[in-house]
Amino acid sequence: MKIIFPSTENFQLAKSLLQTIEKSGEEAYIVGGAVRDTILERQVSDIDIATSATPEKIIQLFAKTLPTGIAHGTVSVYEHDHWFEVTTFREEGPYDDGRHPRYVHFDTNLVGDLSRRDFTINAMAMDQNGELRDPFHGYDDLLAKIVRAVGDAKSRFQEDGLRVARAFRFAATLGFTIAESTMAALSSSASFLDKVAAERRLEEWSKFLGALTAPKCDWIPDAIVSKWTGWNDFLFSTCCHQITEVDGVYDRLALIFLLTESNADARLETMMRTLRYSRKGIEEVLALVQASQTWRMTSPIRMTLPFGKALSSYGESLLERAVRLNVIQDPLLTLDDELALSIKWLNEHPIRTLKDLAIQGSDLIRDLSVQGPMIGMALEHLFDLVANNQLDNTYESLMKEANDWIMETVTDEQVIRKLLQTAPKNLLIYEYKKLSSTNDVAREKIAEARVPMLAVFTDHQESGRGRQGRAWVLPPGKGLALSLAFRLEGEDRYRLQEWPLFAALTVRSALSSIGIEKARIKWPNDIFIEGKKVCGILTEMRTIDKEVHLVVGIGINVNAELNDFPDDLKSKVTSLKITQMKSISINMLTARLIDEFYELLLKYQAKKRFSDQKEEYERYCITLGQHVHVRQGHDTVIGIAQRIDEEGTLWIGNDQGSVIPIRSGEIIENSEDRV
Ligand code: ATP
Ligand code: MG
């Protein structure tokens, strides 16, 4: 039988190749896909040639060749911008590994060569005149649109598991059905796919998935798709119909994940990796899945940095593609409405990438003295506001917002250092993301470091030491645990019992320096605002030879909300945010505390005494005149707090008319108030 030899450039070049080989006394044919697609009038991309000539002879015959697969008899021949694969007739020895023949041999003819090919439609050859050689009746199968294995189907699939995938791939790309006997063999051949390298499975899977058009596509057993993709228990049949409603491999993959995986984006990456998809491919599918989920599940939809980034990488069509995926998933949505909405949404958001911001990371570094990960976080914060029309995209407004945000949101040792005014900038300051006790760490640090003072802080104290073993945990960013450690030597080791009172005064004045004037002291060292406790101080000391290591631990409820406190404490405690009705910068507060304590150290070294500050202390002390319970050893002293003396001792007048001294460092409780 003869078919019309195509007149296209590549076929005409192939023809002259065939002629050159034949003139040398050998046979040569166009084989495989090129013949199949010519008959089907489909576009042909590569033309494979089979010949009786040896590879050595081919290399001699043509000016430009490459020995691309010489062991299998393949030489690539280059003619006028086209490459042709020329392969010596060959048959294959037995298959040991389900993928590769143990050897190939070349003592065969055209029919032998065609017999090793996978399907009848791929096992035809055509000579330079268009004369067809078709020993397995591929032409009839082409007309009948049938994919049929050459020879015994089951053993052909067992020889090479890739053929299992190719059977379905050709059925999908050509819109063919699979011959009954071949299908029967396929049904029990899923496991042969295990032997096939992921890269080869991916190649066939992508062609298959991209081509699938059949309105009915559940003829492919789920077990085969599972092995083909390497995605365990993948029920392709549950989603294959919907998949054909979108175009493109990536869109179809995204839809598969959206339809079959409750946790689509988490599984997608692992699953696509098992098939060796490229990073770029994985990212595109991920972007589609995320765009679809964002669009479907959040309301109002905010322009986020990852979303904006995806839009600028993949274009606005990303959103359109995501919308199509959503409409397929949710029959209540209509495509036109959703598309109109998405276009409106896109136009409402002024910027899509960080580059669109009227400020850069380098501006923040220069003007706000920030460093490291904070820059990225600050930019992301600005992006969120500008992209969602909550902030003008001007340098001034961005700088102001960045400044406020940095001050109020993120604790950062670098920022605190920059904010120091009186304390030296090189003071040792240790920041922890989380810590159970800043006092413990501060005590260790001061024992190691030969410095007069250092600071340890966290905005996430995990347990903390409350009185009566009582402590609660504030969420990160809502509380400050700051310990200041001092190394007191020689002359400086006097009147250590005055430190708790100094500490209370110092905290009060630090609060005052950031505009909080309502802080009061409950003897000896608790800080109250409007009758509720906002801060506790725990002073601990240890004497080592001639040194005293003194640690003042301060715990402040900074930005806590009422709901952050346990119910039984809600009436007794408060936070700076609650009393000031605005967030407080933990960075700023920490810097002021460090400054004030540094000054205290200097004054203490200059022989300042409590008596010098007694009046100030009394002015802010809320204990005087109060009815108090004081535990002293096993006894409890009950009476009225009468006065504080020069050394900071509290004198209590009891019912029996005696006045009893209580030195600081002992526990005191108001009769009603046992916080
Ligand atoms: P297309 O290039 O359009 O995907 P094709 O049929 O050209 O389809 P190729 O992978 O290029 O496929 O292979 C060329 C020819 O080699 C096929 O037509 C077929 O005859 C043969 N062939 C390819 N892979 C196998 C295989 N795994 N087992 C047997 N024969 C195969
Ligand atoms: Mg091909």
PDB file of C-alpha atoms and ligand atoms in Angstrom, residues 31-34 36-37 44-48 85 166 169-170 207, ligand 2:
ATOM      1  CA  VAL A  31       9.411   4.332  11.023  1.00  0.00           C
ATOM      2  CA  GLY A  32       7.284   4.686  14.132  1.00  0.00           C
ATOM      3  CA  GLY A  33       5.484   7.845  15.146  1.00  0.00           C
ATOM      4  CA  ALA A  34       6.251   9.767  11.963  1.00  0.00           C
ATOM      5  CA  ARG A  36       1.548   6.951  12.244  1.00  0.00           C
ATOM      6  CA  ASP A  37       1.106  10.712  12.397  1.00  0.00           C
ATOM      7  CA  VAL A  44       5.133  15.331  12.912  1.00  0.00           C
ATOM      8  CA  SER A  45       7.932  16.648  15.093  1.00  0.00           C
ATOM      9  CA  ASP A  46      10.704  14.074  14.868  1.00  0.00           C
ATOM     10  CA  ILE A  47      11.354  11.646  12.095  1.00  0.00           C
ATOM     11  CA  ASP A  48      12.998   8.345  13.024  1.00  0.00           C
ATOM     12  CA  GLU A  85      17.691   9.583  14.472  1.00  0.00           C
ATOM     13  CA  ARG A 166       2.281   4.476  26.637  1.00  0.00           C
ATOM     14  CA  ARG A 169      -0.997   7.878  26.619  1.00  0.00           C
ATOM     15  CA  PHE A 170      -1.581   7.043  22.939  1.00  0.00           C
ATOM     16  CA  LYS A 207       1.457  13.873  27.655  1.00  0.00           C
TER      17      LYS A 207
HETATM   18 MG    MG B   2       8.765  10.325  18.323  1.00  0.00          MG
END
